[in-house]
Amino acid sequence: MRKVAEEIIKAKFCIALTGAGISTESGIPDFRSKDGLWSRYDINEYGYLHSFLKNPAKVWKMLAEMAELFEKVKPNPAHYALAELEKLGLLKAVITQNIDGLHQEAGNKKVIEFHGSFNTLTCLNCGKKYSKEKIDLKNLPPRCSCNGILKPDIVFFGEPIPTKALNEALELANKSDLILVIGTSCAVYPAAALPIIVKRKGGKIIEINREESELSYLADYKLLGKAGEILPKVVEEVKKLMKNRLQKIQ
Ligand code: APR
């Protein structure tokens, strides 16, 4: 914990990559754990753009369940710890694969939503945009005034990463010398390539996860456990070190 805190203070440009595991303690299941979303919904039938296009009403049942859950949940101590690191000037950006909006709600200002957002939806027929609040989830699939089907602006498998998010994330990874990789299995690319980019440029990886991920072999530090317990402790350690250093200077 002490060494991790020192790395964060020492870093010139630290960023974070987060995944569904940072939000499980808020009550949102992740995807690949044994109680994850893909254990209840077949990824091939629900996770791909072609699955959505083939049977939008079916996929919308899963999406509506997610949307209703997102309305109820709140950020947890892991989200707040990252917001505090940003306020301290020690975290330049959060790149998240999550679509729950909890980083923003916790107070992070610079958040890249790598897999899009549930806040807006687009009509697949005319391209009209809708905000989530305007959608009636009782009649699925929700439709546009032109009768076209609405799709949330989230990234399904088989869809590209939104260009702006991809460019920003690549730019951030290329100038980072430290990346915190939190609550992600690192099983999905291109998001999982971001820590590899940091590492190839000579930067370091700090991983925080309940268990080892597919990129654990690359990590310089591994803190195994719950993000909501570990991250607040890391921030406390950071603040303690900063205070000690300040006292030494004075
Ligand atoms: N603290 C730390 N780690 C946790 C916690 C927790 N409280 N809860 C779960 N984890 C870890 C799991 O051990 C797992 O390694 O978080 C990781 C979650 O991995 P996934 O379920 O694969 O989620 P994620 O990496 O975000 O998935 C990437 O896959 O299906 C797509 O588009 C979806 O954005 C998602 C992408």
Short mmCIF file of C-alpha atoms in Angstrom, two decimals, residues 111-210:
data_model
loop_
_atom_site.label_atom_id
_atom_site.label_comp_id
_atom_site.label_asym_id
_atom_site.label_seq_id
_atom_site.Cartn_x
_atom_site.Cartn_y
_atom_site.Cartn_z
CA VAL A 111 -14.12 10.70 -17.46
CA ILE A 112 -13.80 8.98 -20.82
CA GLU A 113 -16.72 6.63 -21.44
CA PHE A 114 -14.93 4.10 -23.60
CA HIS A 115 -17.97 1.89 -24.17
CA GLY A 116 -20.40 4.76 -24.64
CA SER A 117 -23.20 5.91 -22.40
CA PHE A 118 -26.73 4.96 -21.46
CA ASN A 119 -27.71 8.61 -21.08
CA THR A 120 -28.63 9.00 -24.72
CA LEU A 121 -30.28 6.79 -27.31
CA THR A 122 -30.34 6.96 -31.09
CA CYS A 123 -33.09 5.99 -33.51
CA LEU A 124 -31.76 3.28 -35.83
CA ASN A 125 -34.06 4.57 -38.59
CA CYS A 126 -33.72 8.38 -38.65
CA GLY A 127 -30.81 8.99 -36.27
CA LYS A 128 -32.79 11.23 -33.88
CA LYS A 129 -31.28 11.43 -30.39
CA TYR A 130 -33.25 10.95 -27.17
CA SER A 131 -32.25 11.38 -23.55
CA LYS A 132 -32.76 8.41 -21.22
CA GLU A 133 -35.34 10.27 -19.12
CA LYS A 134 -37.65 10.58 -22.12
CA ILE A 135 -37.88 6.83 -22.66
CA ASP A 136 -40.85 4.71 -21.67
CA LEU A 137 -39.48 1.36 -20.54
CA LYS A 138 -42.93 -0.20 -20.26
CA ASN A 139 -43.27 -0.75 -24.01
CA LEU A 140 -40.24 -2.55 -25.34
CA PRO A 141 -38.46 -1.87 -27.56
CA PRO A 142 -38.76 1.90 -27.15
CA ARG A 143 -39.44 3.63 -30.44
CA CYS A 144 -38.81 6.98 -32.08
CA SER A 145 -41.60 9.30 -33.30
CA CYS A 146 -40.78 7.85 -36.77
CA ASN A 147 -41.44 4.34 -35.33
CA GLY A 148 -37.76 3.38 -35.66
CA ILE A 149 -36.21 1.35 -32.84
CA LEU A 150 -34.12 3.20 -30.25
CA LYS A 151 -30.73 1.86 -29.29
CA PRO A 152 -28.82 3.21 -26.29
CA ASP A 153 -25.50 4.80 -27.25
CA ILE A 154 -23.56 1.97 -25.66
CA VAL A 155 -21.03 -0.16 -27.48
CA PHE A 156 -22.14 -3.69 -28.30
CA PHE A 157 -19.65 -6.28 -29.47
CA GLY A 158 -19.25 -5.75 -33.20
CA GLU A 159 -19.46 -1.96 -32.89
CA PRO A 160 -16.55 0.46 -32.97
CA ILE A 161 -15.42 2.43 -29.93
CA PRO A 162 -16.75 6.02 -30.23
CA THR A 163 -14.02 7.90 -32.14
CA LYS A 164 -13.63 10.76 -29.66
CA ALA A 165 -13.36 8.41 -26.67
CA LEU A 166 -10.89 6.16 -28.51
CA ASN A 167 -8.67 9.06 -29.56
CA GLU A 168 -8.71 10.66 -26.13
CA ALA A 169 -7.97 7.36 -24.39
CA LEU A 170 -5.07 6.58 -26.71
CA GLU A 171 -3.64 10.06 -26.23
CA LEU A 172 -3.91 9.72 -22.44
CA ALA A 173 -2.35 6.24 -22.40
CA ASN A 174 0.51 7.42 -24.59
CA LYS A 175 1.48 10.16 -22.15
CA SER A 176 0.89 8.23 -18.92
CA ASP A 177 3.66 6.91 -16.75
CA LEU A 178 1.26 5.16 -14.36
CA ILE A 179 -2.09 3.45 -14.85
CA LEU A 180 -4.40 2.14 -12.14
CA VAL A 181 -6.31 -0.82 -13.55
CA ILE A 182 -9.34 -1.36 -11.36
CA GLY A 183 -12.09 -4.01 -11.42
CA THR A 184 -11.66 -5.17 -14.98
CA SER A 185 -10.93 -8.66 -16.27
CA CYS A 186 -8.93 -7.01 -19.12
CA ALA A 187 -10.57 -9.56 -21.40
CA VAL A 188 -12.00 -7.05 -23.87
CA TYR A 189 -10.00 -5.11 -26.42
CA PRO A 190 -9.19 -2.39 -27.30
CA ALA A 191 -9.75 -1.24 -23.67
CA ALA A 192 -7.34 -3.90 -22.40
CA ALA A 193 -4.65 -2.54 -24.73
CA LEU A 194 -4.45 0.74 -22.78
CA PRO A 195 -2.36 -0.65 -19.87
CA ILE A 196 -0.14 -2.40 -22.43
CA ILE A 197 0.49 0.94 -24.17
CA VAL A 198 1.46 2.54 -20.85
CA LYS A 199 3.79 -0.34 -20.04
CA ARG A 200 5.46 -0.33 -23.48
CA LYS A 201 6.20 3.38 -23.07
CA GLY A 202 8.05 2.58 -19.83
CA GLY A 203 5.17 3.33 -17.44
CA LYS A 204 3.89 1.20 -14.57
CA ILE A 205 0.69 -0.69 -13.88
CA ILE A 206 -1.04 -0.91 -10.51
CA GLU A 207 -3.83 -3.46 -10.53
CA ILE A 208 -6.66 -3.55 -8.02
CA ASN A 209 -8.95 -6.54 -8.40
CA ARG A 210 -10.69 -9.23 -6.38
#
